[in-house]
Amino acid sequence: MSAFKPVRFVDVHLEGDFWRERLETVLTRTIPSQHIQLSAHGILEALTLPNPPPPLRFPRNHHNFTVQVFWDSDVGKWIEAASYALSHRRDADIESKIEDITDKLERAQAPDGYVNCWYLQREPDKRWTNLRDNHELYNLGHLLEGGIAYFLATGRRRLLGILERYVEHVRTTFGPGPNQKRGYCGHQEIELALIRLYHLTGERKHLDLASYFINERGRQPHYFDEEARRRDEDPKDFWAKSYEYNQSHMPVREQTKVVGHAVRAMYMYTAMADLAAVLKDDSLKRTLEVLWADVISSKMYITSGLGPAEANEGFTEDYDLPNETAYAETCASVALIFWAQRMLHLDLSGKYADVMEQALFNGALTGLARDGQHYFYSNPLESDGRHSRWAWHHCPCCTMNSSRLVASVGSYFLSRSDEAIAFHLYGGISATVRLAGGQVALREVSAYPWSGDIRIEVKPETPFAFDLKLRIPGWTRNATASVNGTPVSVEQGTKDGYLTIARRWQAGDVVALELPMPAQRIYAHPAVRMDVGRVALKRGPLVYCVEEADNPGGPVQRLKLPRQSTVKPERRADLFGGIVTLTADATRLQDNGWQNTLYRSDPPAETPTTVTALPYYLWANRGAGSMLVWLPES
Ligand code: FUB
Ligand code: ZN
């Protein structure tokens, strides 16, 4: 296993144009507007516990479920996002809002430490009776991640203290002991949050509790069966019909297929990878490698979207990747980034970093509009123009997953071991990294993802030897590198997607890295029936799509891209503050002469046209219109 660890978000600063623009939008628009939305939708109000409580905003559905049970998690995720924002720029107003939430949670907390506003307010006698559906531990997980981020960003510990008391309550409630419940949450999340708490405090008990939750999952007798019977329900009446839905269909180490709800799966694998790294647990690591291969080889969209189906918000069969109806929840791609980063800490391999980057630029970033105040929940790869971004959602999970990701994106750029620094992503950062030999200041300057020309200034406190490992993405060919102008052989120095430059570094050293970024045509496995005869366009880490806004004249579904057409990158200062589009000679099917005709023996006429593609993450920012990722190829 590799000895790499993350670099904390507080130690990385974003300087490049691409991420600065997203960050500023999140800081100035997304986070404040999310607070307004949380308030407008009663989610903040629900933290105070009036008796009697107000009527439900979202009545229970036919499974007796309402999204209100996980409102605490939305608050936790907002605190987390806002705290990452505070690490970039302190903001008294945001801090007072978090303090206000802290006051409410403090008042709500029961004497034994329990704090779940849904149960305390509405069903105080029913706590811990439906772990399968009601997200109690999931809520704690998100609040805990928020409390940790707030403490790291500001040094304020009151919120974290409340949550630590709650964690103590959970520790006494759950476990293998005679008077404990042998349960675990139907929606994984608490596990990875507890491991964060372990890393923050160094207290082994948090790691042990996370291990317990992971190891207990899927054991027989099945906790969710027993729990259902205690509620006088037949376990067979579980609406999802199978515990594959929440990945508790078998013990985690026996799982070989990625199944069920996509976000649950990704959060669980993230925690498993964290545990594997800390505990040096090879069996968990091997399980994860099998699951990784399964999802990457047959279940992931080219955009890194996960989970084609709305019914289970998750996975179906291998190669089932419909485009127009793709669910591909934003949260699932965000969570894939978490998992990929953790896999990098088990093995520093470009195969994980390539997916992490792909998910970041395509699956996750698409979820947040340019204005920072509109969102996508599902992320289709084709639209007839009916898909549009929404300002809020009755289930707002994706909104705060987008903001917490962008506000903490710096923490995905680098990892460190005692003797090495690894760059996974590029895009303009400065960072301070501590190694065994001393502290190193780094500055990476680039116009990534538009250009692969990268310059890295390396400035150790005093000269010392360490390895600088630079990711050479799987999508590039013929990359070149130099140190202080002297070429370094990328071919000889690269293993598993990382170029190692080992030397005694001193202040003033400069690495130049050039990653050629030609436009690429990408094809899907023939078993993906929806993409047969079609081609997608990529450049660097970005997947492209064609949108009606750039290709007027009717639905983009009528465009065909000849195989021989050269696809050319074009800098467009006039679009979205400056981007690179892809253009190519193409044809467009015409409907002249088809009036009142549905079928005929002559194909429609085709006229020459130029097709313009723009990065997929930018689609649906200019009003309604059709969109297509996989173009018919002629
Ligand atoms: O259940 C909590 C969150 O809401 C899930 O992660 C999302 O898929 C959405 O269902
Ligand atoms: Zn979501």
XYZ file of C-alpha atoms and ligand atoms in Angstrom:
645
model
C 0.000 0.000 0.000
C 1.213 3.476 -0.694
C 1.951 5.772 2.201
C 0.313 8.798 0.648
C -2.011 11.013 2.614
C -4.171 13.961 1.612
C -3.014 17.540 1.938
C -5.545 19.437 4.049
C -7.824 21.913 2.317
C -6.540 24.733 4.505
C -3.029 24.225 3.100
C -3.930 24.586 -0.588
C -4.893 27.874 -2.251
C -6.513 28.147 -5.619
C -4.892 30.659 -7.954
C -5.704 29.524 -11.496
C -8.487 31.229 -13.426
C -10.608 28.141 -13.879
C -11.031 27.249 -10.226
C -10.870 30.825 -8.929
C -13.935 31.661 -10.994
C -15.851 28.620 -9.673
C -14.685 29.295 -6.138
C -15.655 32.965 -6.201
C -19.076 32.007 -7.511
C -19.513 29.463 -4.746
C -18.259 31.874 -2.078
C -20.277 34.871 -3.127
C -23.421 33.323 -4.567
C -23.865 29.624 -3.898
C -23.243 29.475 -0.178
C -25.271 32.583 0.727
C -28.135 31.540 -1.563
C -28.138 28.009 -0.163
C -28.601 29.429 3.315
C -31.552 31.438 2.038
C -33.032 28.310 0.451
C -32.511 26.237 3.606
C -34.371 28.897 5.481
C -37.116 29.360 2.881
C -37.806 25.617 2.804
C -38.138 25.265 6.551
C -34.958 23.221 6.925
C -33.295 25.646 9.334
C -36.548 26.210 11.154
C -36.770 22.463 11.772
C -33.709 22.695 14.024
C -35.809 24.412 16.686
C -38.185 22.010 18.313
C -41.580 23.587 18.800
C -44.234 21.429 20.286
C -46.469 20.671 18.456
C -44.335 20.632 15.303
C -45.571 22.307 12.112
C -47.272 20.143 9.478
C -44.969 18.213 7.178
C -43.822 20.129 4.130
C -43.337 16.844 2.283
C -46.055 14.404 3.278
C -45.034 10.783 3.690
C -45.071 8.841 0.414
C -46.600 5.413 -0.081
C -43.511 3.859 1.526
C -44.240 5.991 4.588
C -41.131 8.042 3.872
C -40.464 11.769 3.769
C -37.236 13.519 2.808
C -37.606 15.626 5.944
C -35.972 12.841 7.960
C -32.618 13.844 6.514
C -32.905 17.601 6.728
C -30.197 17.649 9.404
C -27.800 16.329 6.773
C -28.548 19.252 4.464
C -27.638 21.612 7.279
C -24.455 19.636 7.965
C -23.426 19.755 4.327
C -24.062 23.477 4.153
C -21.898 24.033 7.239
C -19.184 21.936 5.651
C -19.308 23.868 2.369
C -19.437 27.205 4.188
C -16.477 26.199 6.348
C -14.345 25.314 3.342
C -15.326 28.736 2.027
C -14.179 30.329 5.292
C -10.755 28.760 4.833
C -10.434 30.881 1.696
C -11.881 34.026 3.224
C -13.218 34.582 6.717
C -16.738 35.985 6.696
C -18.375 37.162 9.919
C -21.869 36.788 8.521
C -21.365 33.145 7.531
C -19.740 32.417 10.885
C -22.638 33.947 12.765
C -25.040 31.815 10.734
C -23.097 28.684 11.689
C -23.040 29.836 15.323
C -26.795 30.283 15.170
C -27.219 26.723 13.900
C -24.886 25.579 16.659
C -27.110 27.308 19.244
C -30.107 25.450 17.871
C -28.378 22.085 17.911
C -27.105 22.733 21.424
C -30.624 23.470 22.611
C -32.012 20.445 20.790
C -29.450 17.987 22.144
C -30.953 15.491 24.579
C -29.250 14.956 27.951
C -27.802 11.653 26.704
C -26.177 13.378 23.730
C -28.688 12.358 21.054
C -29.439 15.104 18.561
C -31.635 14.375 15.584
C -34.158 17.109 15.004
C -36.650 14.958 13.129
C -36.965 12.372 15.892
C -36.666 14.777 18.793
C -39.422 16.890 17.358
C -41.821 14.367 15.881
C -41.184 10.822 17.053
C -39.143 11.045 20.262
C -40.075 7.526 21.306
C -39.030 5.984 18.006
C -35.387 6.843 17.740
C -33.168 4.041 16.384
C -36.189 2.000 15.279
C -35.713 2.317 11.527
C -32.064 2.531 10.606
C -32.863 1.037 7.223
C -34.822 4.044 5.977
C -34.560 6.999 8.263
C -30.987 8.219 7.947
C -30.266 8.917 11.638
C -26.602 7.996 11.467
C -26.297 9.525 8.003
C -27.463 12.834 9.454
C -24.870 12.633 12.180
C -22.207 11.851 9.592
C -22.906 14.995 7.607
C -23.178 17.175 10.707
C -19.900 15.736 11.901
C -18.146 16.473 8.622
C -19.505 19.998 8.916
C -18.331 20.356 12.522
C -14.845 19.124 11.644
C -14.526 21.453 8.653
C -15.753 24.397 10.757
C -13.225 23.651 13.464
C -10.386 23.321 10.942
C -11.338 26.546 9.192
C -11.956 28.682 12.285
C -10.668 26.922 15.382
C -14.194 27.057 16.837
C -14.975 23.801 18.610
C -18.438 24.220 20.104
C -20.282 22.566 17.221
C -17.784 19.746 17.108
C -18.169 19.286 20.856
C -21.933 18.810 20.496
C -21.338 16.220 17.822
C -18.638 14.430 19.770
C -21.110 14.031 22.612
C -23.567 12.589 20.112
C -20.891 10.223 18.797
C -20.364 9.006 22.378
C -24.063 8.262 22.601
C -23.859 6.344 19.326
C -20.840 4.411 20.584
C -22.694 3.212 23.634
C -25.817 2.421 21.620
C -24.235 0.409 18.792
C -21.822 -2.477 18.841
C -21.515 -6.183 19.551
C -21.956 -5.826 23.325
C -24.838 -7.513 25.176
C -26.900 -4.342 25.636
C -26.083 -2.796 22.310
C -27.880 -2.688 18.977
C -26.010 -4.543 16.236
C -27.190 -2.022 13.671
C -25.721 0.247 11.035
C -27.178 2.925 8.811
C -29.244 2.261 5.697
C -27.440 5.179 4.054
C -23.707 4.987 4.528
C -21.959 8.232 5.509
C -21.305 8.026 9.257
C -18.389 5.689 8.573
C -16.325 8.132 6.541
C -17.181 10.970 8.933
C -15.953 8.945 11.922
C -12.688 8.275 10.123
C -12.318 12.022 9.578
C -12.879 12.472 13.312
C -10.227 9.849 14.000
C -7.756 11.680 11.766
C -8.556 14.951 13.512
C -8.378 13.734 17.090
C -6.152 10.665 16.826
C -8.683 8.849 19.032
C -8.770 5.192 18.094
C -12.325 4.716 19.323
C -13.671 6.609 16.318
C -11.834 4.330 13.939
C -13.124 1.295 15.822
C -16.697 2.513 15.556
C -16.313 3.101 11.807
C -14.818 -0.401 11.459
C -17.699 -1.855 13.416
C -20.271 -0.275 11.093
C -18.461 -1.512 7.987
C -17.792 -5.021 9.309
C -21.286 -5.536 10.684
C -22.989 -4.607 7.439
C -24.721 -7.502 5.693
C -24.129 -10.028 8.480
C -26.818 -12.582 9.369
C -29.180 -12.481 11.093
C -29.812 -9.355 9.062
C -30.294 -6.317 11.263
C -32.838 -4.714 8.944
C -34.958 -7.902 8.999
C -34.971 -7.995 12.775
C -35.595 -4.302 13.041
C -38.563 -4.528 10.631
C -40.078 -7.321 12.719
C -39.685 -5.201 15.833
C -41.760 -2.561 14.008
C -44.355 -5.260 13.305
C -43.502 -5.141 9.626
C -42.679 -7.997 7.306
C -39.074 -7.520 6.113
C -40.218 -8.715 2.688
C -42.264 -5.542 2.387
C -39.078 -3.475 2.061
C -39.923 -1.256 -0.910
C -36.567 -1.816 -2.645
C -37.082 -5.585 -2.309
C -33.372 -6.295 -1.956
C -30.686 -5.177 0.435
C -28.492 -4.696 -2.616
C -30.135 -1.256 -2.558
C -28.086 -0.267 0.482
C -25.192 -2.683 -0.100
C -26.075 -4.788 2.947
C -27.003 -7.884 0.910
C -23.826 -9.594 2.098
C -20.801 -8.724 4.229
C -18.739 -6.080 2.497
C -15.682 -8.269 1.891
C -17.803 -10.737 -0.079
C -19.142 -8.106 -2.449
C -17.778 -8.274 -5.984
C -20.370 -6.284 -7.925
C -21.302 -2.636 -7.610
C -25.038 -2.664 -6.963
C -27.872 -0.586 -5.604
C -28.086 3.074 -4.738
C -25.084 4.834 -6.227
C -24.378 7.440 -3.535
C -24.671 4.884 -0.749
C -22.234 2.616 -2.576
C -19.689 5.356 -3.196
C -19.761 6.637 0.390
C -19.291 3.097 1.643
C -16.349 2.370 -0.638
C -14.799 5.677 0.423
C -14.948 4.628 4.065
C -13.691 1.138 3.251
C -10.697 2.610 1.451
C -10.010 4.933 4.369
C -10.117 1.981 6.730
C -7.949 -0.147 4.459
C -5.325 2.604 4.457
C -5.269 3.187 8.207
C -5.560 -0.469 9.223
C -3.426 -1.797 6.356
C -6.310 -4.158 5.671
C -5.487 -6.092 2.507
C -8.813 -7.884 2.368
C -10.680 -4.578 2.206
C -8.229 -3.271 -0.365
C -8.668 -6.343 -2.577
C -12.443 -6.030 -2.327
C -12.234 -2.414 -3.403
C -10.009 -3.244 -6.357
C -12.607 -5.748 -7.584
C -15.439 -3.257 -7.103
C -13.444 -0.512 -8.810
C -12.790 -2.712 -11.836
C -16.467 -3.626 -11.968
C -17.784 -0.074 -11.989
C -15.147 1.332 -14.316
C -15.353 -1.450 -16.871
C -19.108 -1.668 -17.276
C -21.151 0.824 -15.253
C -19.734 4.327 -15.579
C -20.833 6.930 -18.083
C -18.119 8.677 -20.087
C -18.900 11.708 -17.918
C -18.231 9.574 -14.814
C -21.924 9.680 -14.061
C -23.043 6.692 -12.019
C -26.366 4.940 -11.727
C -28.584 5.059 -14.799
C -31.880 4.368 -13.036
C -34.210 6.659 -11.166
C -36.082 3.787 -9.504
C -33.218 2.943 -7.138
C -31.156 6.079 -7.825
C -28.538 3.596 -8.836
C -27.107 0.732 -10.790
C -28.836 -1.720 -13.100
C -27.086 -4.197 -15.404
C -23.656 -3.979 -16.940
C -23.472 -1.700 -19.987
C -26.914 -0.266 -19.326
C -26.064 3.389 -19.899
C -29.028 5.158 -21.466
C -28.276 8.744 -22.364
C -31.475 10.745 -22.296
C -32.865 9.077 -19.180
C -29.555 8.838 -17.332
C -30.088 9.475 -13.633
C -26.361 9.943 -12.928
C -26.980 11.876 -9.738
C -24.544 14.698 -9.075
C -23.951 13.349 -5.564
C -22.793 10.024 -6.991
C -20.089 11.646 -9.102
C -18.994 13.787 -6.175
C -18.774 10.644 -4.075
C -16.818 8.865 -6.809
C -14.238 11.635 -6.462
C -14.017 10.855 -2.735
C -13.552 7.153 -3.434
C -10.983 7.686 -6.189
C -8.944 9.965 -3.931
C -8.969 7.319 -1.199
C -7.883 4.651 -3.709
C -4.928 6.863 -4.584
C -3.905 6.586 -0.971
C -3.927 2.808 -1.236
C -2.002 2.766 -4.521
C -0.647 5.819 -6.236
C -1.953 4.895 -9.650
C -3.049 7.079 -12.520
C -6.061 4.835 -13.081
C -7.635 6.297 -9.961
C -6.527 9.864 -10.621
C -7.827 9.744 -14.193
C -11.287 8.833 -12.938
C -11.111 11.370 -10.116
C -10.367 14.089 -12.645
C -12.966 12.849 -15.104
C -15.617 12.853 -12.392
C -14.572 16.285 -11.198
C -14.722 18.087 -14.534
C -17.641 16.221 -16.022
C -19.830 14.308 -13.576
C -19.663 16.707 -10.640
C -19.041 20.201 -11.998
C -22.033 19.902 -14.307
C -24.269 19.897 -11.240
C -23.675 23.592 -10.571
C -24.773 26.298 -13.024
C -22.540 29.189 -14.022
C -24.614 31.517 -11.872
C -23.917 29.362 -8.829
C -27.592 29.262 -7.949
C -29.077 26.604 -10.222
C -28.411 22.908 -10.196
C -28.714 19.572 -11.867
C -29.708 16.577 -9.775
C -29.623 14.046 -12.598
C -27.179 14.489 -15.421
C -28.417 13.127 -18.745
C -26.102 12.855 -21.722
C -28.814 13.789 -24.174
C -31.729 16.177 -24.081
C -34.508 17.193 -26.419
C -34.479 20.554 -24.668
C -36.751 19.677 -21.808
C -34.019 19.448 -19.188
C -33.324 22.603 -17.312
C -31.542 23.508 -14.134
C -33.588 24.092 -11.019
C -33.149 26.644 -8.266
C -33.785 24.133 -5.488
C -35.054 20.586 -5.129
C -37.324 18.922 -2.623
C -34.319 16.683 -1.982
C -31.434 19.172 -1.974
C -28.598 16.680 -1.420
C -26.788 17.537 -4.666
C -26.757 21.290 -4.096
C -24.478 21.182 -1.083
C -22.438 18.342 -2.507
C -21.583 20.691 -5.377
C -20.663 23.576 -3.114
C -18.666 21.528 -0.632
C -16.722 19.975 -3.486
C -15.837 23.235 -5.222
C -14.963 24.983 -1.961
C -12.585 22.144 -1.033
C -11.320 21.245 -4.489
C -7.770 22.242 -3.545
C -7.549 19.211 -1.293
C -7.746 16.886 -4.316
C -4.731 18.341 -6.095
C -1.963 16.882 -3.959
C -1.006 14.041 -1.672
C 2.079 13.618 0.441
C 4.093 10.853 2.038
C 7.140 11.318 4.280
C 9.452 11.619 1.304
C 7.267 12.554 -1.643
C 4.700 14.969 -2.979
C 2.277 13.776 -5.652
C 0.402 16.109 -7.994
C -2.871 14.557 -9.165
C -4.523 17.613 -10.657
C -3.317 20.829 -12.224
C -4.987 24.195 -12.559
C -3.085 26.819 -10.571
C -2.515 26.347 -6.851
C -0.071 27.294 -4.158
C 0.418 24.991 -1.222
C 2.577 24.252 1.751
C 3.393 20.622 2.350
C 5.289 19.140 5.272
C 7.549 16.154 4.568
C 9.926 14.335 6.908
C 12.813 16.438 5.615
C 11.075 19.785 6.055
C 8.433 22.075 4.682
C 7.993 22.702 0.967
C 6.177 25.603 -0.649
C 4.780 24.804 -4.077
C 3.288 26.938 -6.776
C 1.723 25.371 -9.826
C 0.849 27.732 -12.650
C -1.228 26.680 -15.629
C -4.291 27.454 -17.698
C -5.501 23.889 -17.147
C -7.885 22.385 -18.275
C -7.620 24.530 -21.408
C -3.891 24.024 -21.792
C -1.499 21.301 -20.650
C 1.472 23.660 -20.230
C 2.304 23.506 -16.547
C 4.994 25.170 -14.496
C 5.737 24.148 -10.925
C 7.923 26.198 -8.616
C 9.386 24.140 -5.783
C 10.648 25.948 -2.702
C 11.807 23.857 0.263
C 12.661 25.751 3.471
C 16.190 24.395 3.178
C 17.491 22.168 0.368
C 16.660 18.480 0.852
C 15.976 15.354 -1.181
C 12.466 14.155 -1.921
C 10.443 12.805 -4.823
C 8.103 14.971 -6.810
C 5.522 12.773 -8.525
C 3.617 14.303 -11.383
C 0.552 12.664 -12.816
C 0.799 12.007 -16.521
C -2.884 11.639 -17.427
C -4.001 8.603 -19.369
C -5.473 10.857 -22.063
C -2.156 12.476 -23.088
C 0.611 11.181 -25.367
C 4.217 12.348 -25.728
C 4.279 14.430 -22.557
C 7.551 16.232 -21.898
C 9.124 17.540 -18.716
C 12.190 19.447 -17.583
C 13.755 20.684 -14.357
C 15.394 24.098 -14.557
C 15.441 23.688 -18.337
C 17.092 20.226 -18.331
C 14.859 17.596 -19.939
C 13.618 14.676 -17.865
C 12.581 11.460 -19.646
C 8.868 11.071 -19.097
C 8.872 7.649 -20.717
C 11.557 6.227 -18.446
C 10.511 8.033 -15.314
C 6.801 7.230 -15.361
C 5.257 4.303 -13.520
C 1.535 3.796 -13.000
C 0.757 7.183 -14.467
C 3.137 9.219 -12.275
C 6.467 10.685 -13.348
C 8.903 10.615 -10.421
C 11.512 13.333 -10.244
C 13.895 12.472 -7.410
C 16.482 15.082 -6.501
C 17.732 17.383 -3.832
C 15.355 20.275 -4.302
C 16.183 23.853 -3.500
C 14.374 27.152 -3.637
C 14.196 28.447 -7.185
C 13.799 25.002 -8.820
C 11.239 25.039 -11.594
C 9.615 22.069 -13.276
C 8.027 22.462 -16.678
C 5.531 19.847 -17.766
C 3.793 19.742 -21.095
C 0.780 17.517 -21.519
C -0.385 17.603 -25.141
C -4.162 17.913 -25.320
C -5.372 16.978 -28.770
C -9.076 16.592 -29.434
C -9.993 12.914 -29.194
C -12.759 10.721 -30.530
C -13.969 8.220 -27.960
C -16.003 5.082 -28.636
C -18.004 2.954 -26.241
C -17.844 -0.834 -25.800
C -20.224 -2.339 -28.388
C -22.328 -3.753 -25.551
C -23.431 -0.217 -24.699
C -26.305 -0.445 -27.147
C -27.211 3.216 -26.779
C -23.842 4.351 -28.118
C -23.451 1.973 -31.061
C -22.419 3.899 -34.153
C -21.768 6.990 -32.080
C -18.722 8.956 -31.055
C -18.011 11.326 -28.183
C -15.469 14.121 -28.182
C -12.923 14.803 -25.489
C -10.040 17.129 -24.997
C -7.811 16.732 -21.990
C -10.033 15.899 -19.038
C -13.133 17.455 -20.581
C -15.962 15.585 -22.244
C -17.714 17.702 -24.850
C -21.309 17.924 -25.988
C -23.148 19.695 -28.772
C -25.815 22.132 -27.754
C -28.429 23.839 -29.865
C -27.183 27.241 -28.680
C -23.967 26.765 -30.696
C -25.574 24.696 -33.457
C -28.783 26.496 -34.425
C -31.081 25.070 -37.057
C -33.027 22.403 -35.202
C -32.416 19.563 -32.792
C -28.768 18.538 -32.483
C -29.922 14.921 -32.794
C -29.949 15.528 -36.565
C -26.209 16.165 -36.729
C -23.774 13.516 -37.987
C -20.029 13.631 -37.626
C -18.102 12.004 -40.490
C -15.246 9.799 -39.293
C -12.799 11.664 -41.541
C -13.612 15.134 -40.201
C -10.788 16.766 -38.320
C -11.862 17.940 -34.884
C -10.192 21.255 -34.118
C -9.829 23.010 -30.778
C -10.732 26.682 -30.930
C -10.178 29.296 -28.226
C -13.367 31.242 -27.646
C -12.879 34.297 -25.494
C -16.530 35.216 -26.070
C -17.970 32.140 -24.338
C -18.205 31.696 -20.561
C -15.241 33.946 -19.828
C -12.963 32.076 -22.237
C -13.098 28.385 -23.079
C -11.907 25.975 -25.759
C -14.576 24.606 -28.066
C -14.193 21.802 -30.604
C -15.351 22.261 -34.178
C -15.585 19.884 -37.115
C -17.169 19.594 -40.522
C -20.393 17.672 -40.146
C -23.743 17.128 -41.828
C -27.283 17.861 -40.780
C -30.320 15.804 -41.738
C -33.013 17.874 -43.400
C -36.733 17.339 -43.121
C -37.689 19.015 -46.419
C -40.145 16.846 -48.266
C -41.095 14.880 -45.164
C -44.378 16.712 -44.527
C -47.061 14.165 -43.604
C -44.546 11.344 -44.087
C -43.298 9.220 -41.250
C -41.424 6.557 -43.256
C -40.094 6.384 -46.779
C -37.474 4.468 -48.758
C -35.199 7.470 -49.476
C -33.110 8.728 -46.615
C -33.418 12.377 -45.634
C -31.157 14.831 -47.416
C -28.006 15.901 -45.606
C -26.437 19.324 -45.866
C -22.928 20.245 -44.842
C -22.494 22.196 -41.644
C -19.941 22.888 -38.968
C -20.546 21.327 -35.600
C -19.395 23.176 -32.489
C -19.018 21.271 -29.230
C -18.528 22.783 -25.810
C -17.488 21.208 -22.508
C -20.331 19.135 -21.121
C -20.130 20.767 -17.700
C -21.288 24.021 -19.292
C -24.461 22.758 -20.908
C -27.870 24.190 -20.037
C -26.575 27.609 -19.054
C -28.125 29.458 -21.990
C -31.769 28.553 -21.858
C -33.603 25.551 -23.239
C -32.277 23.602 -26.204
C -31.304 20.131 -27.319
C -27.994 18.554 -26.301
C -26.059 15.448 -27.244
C -22.826 13.863 -26.022
C -22.739 10.766 -28.253
C -22.966 11.928 -31.869
C -23.913 9.609 -34.713
C -20.766 8.984 -36.736
C -20.971 8.646 -40.518
O -31.055 9.823 0.882
C -30.193 10.922 1.009
C -29.819 11.424 -0.354
O -30.980 11.832 -1.052
C -29.205 10.375 -1.262
O -27.831 10.249 -1.154
C -29.613 10.840 -2.598
O -29.511 9.835 -3.586
C -31.023 11.314 -2.373
O -31.914 10.258 -2.395
Zn -27.851 14.243 -4.617
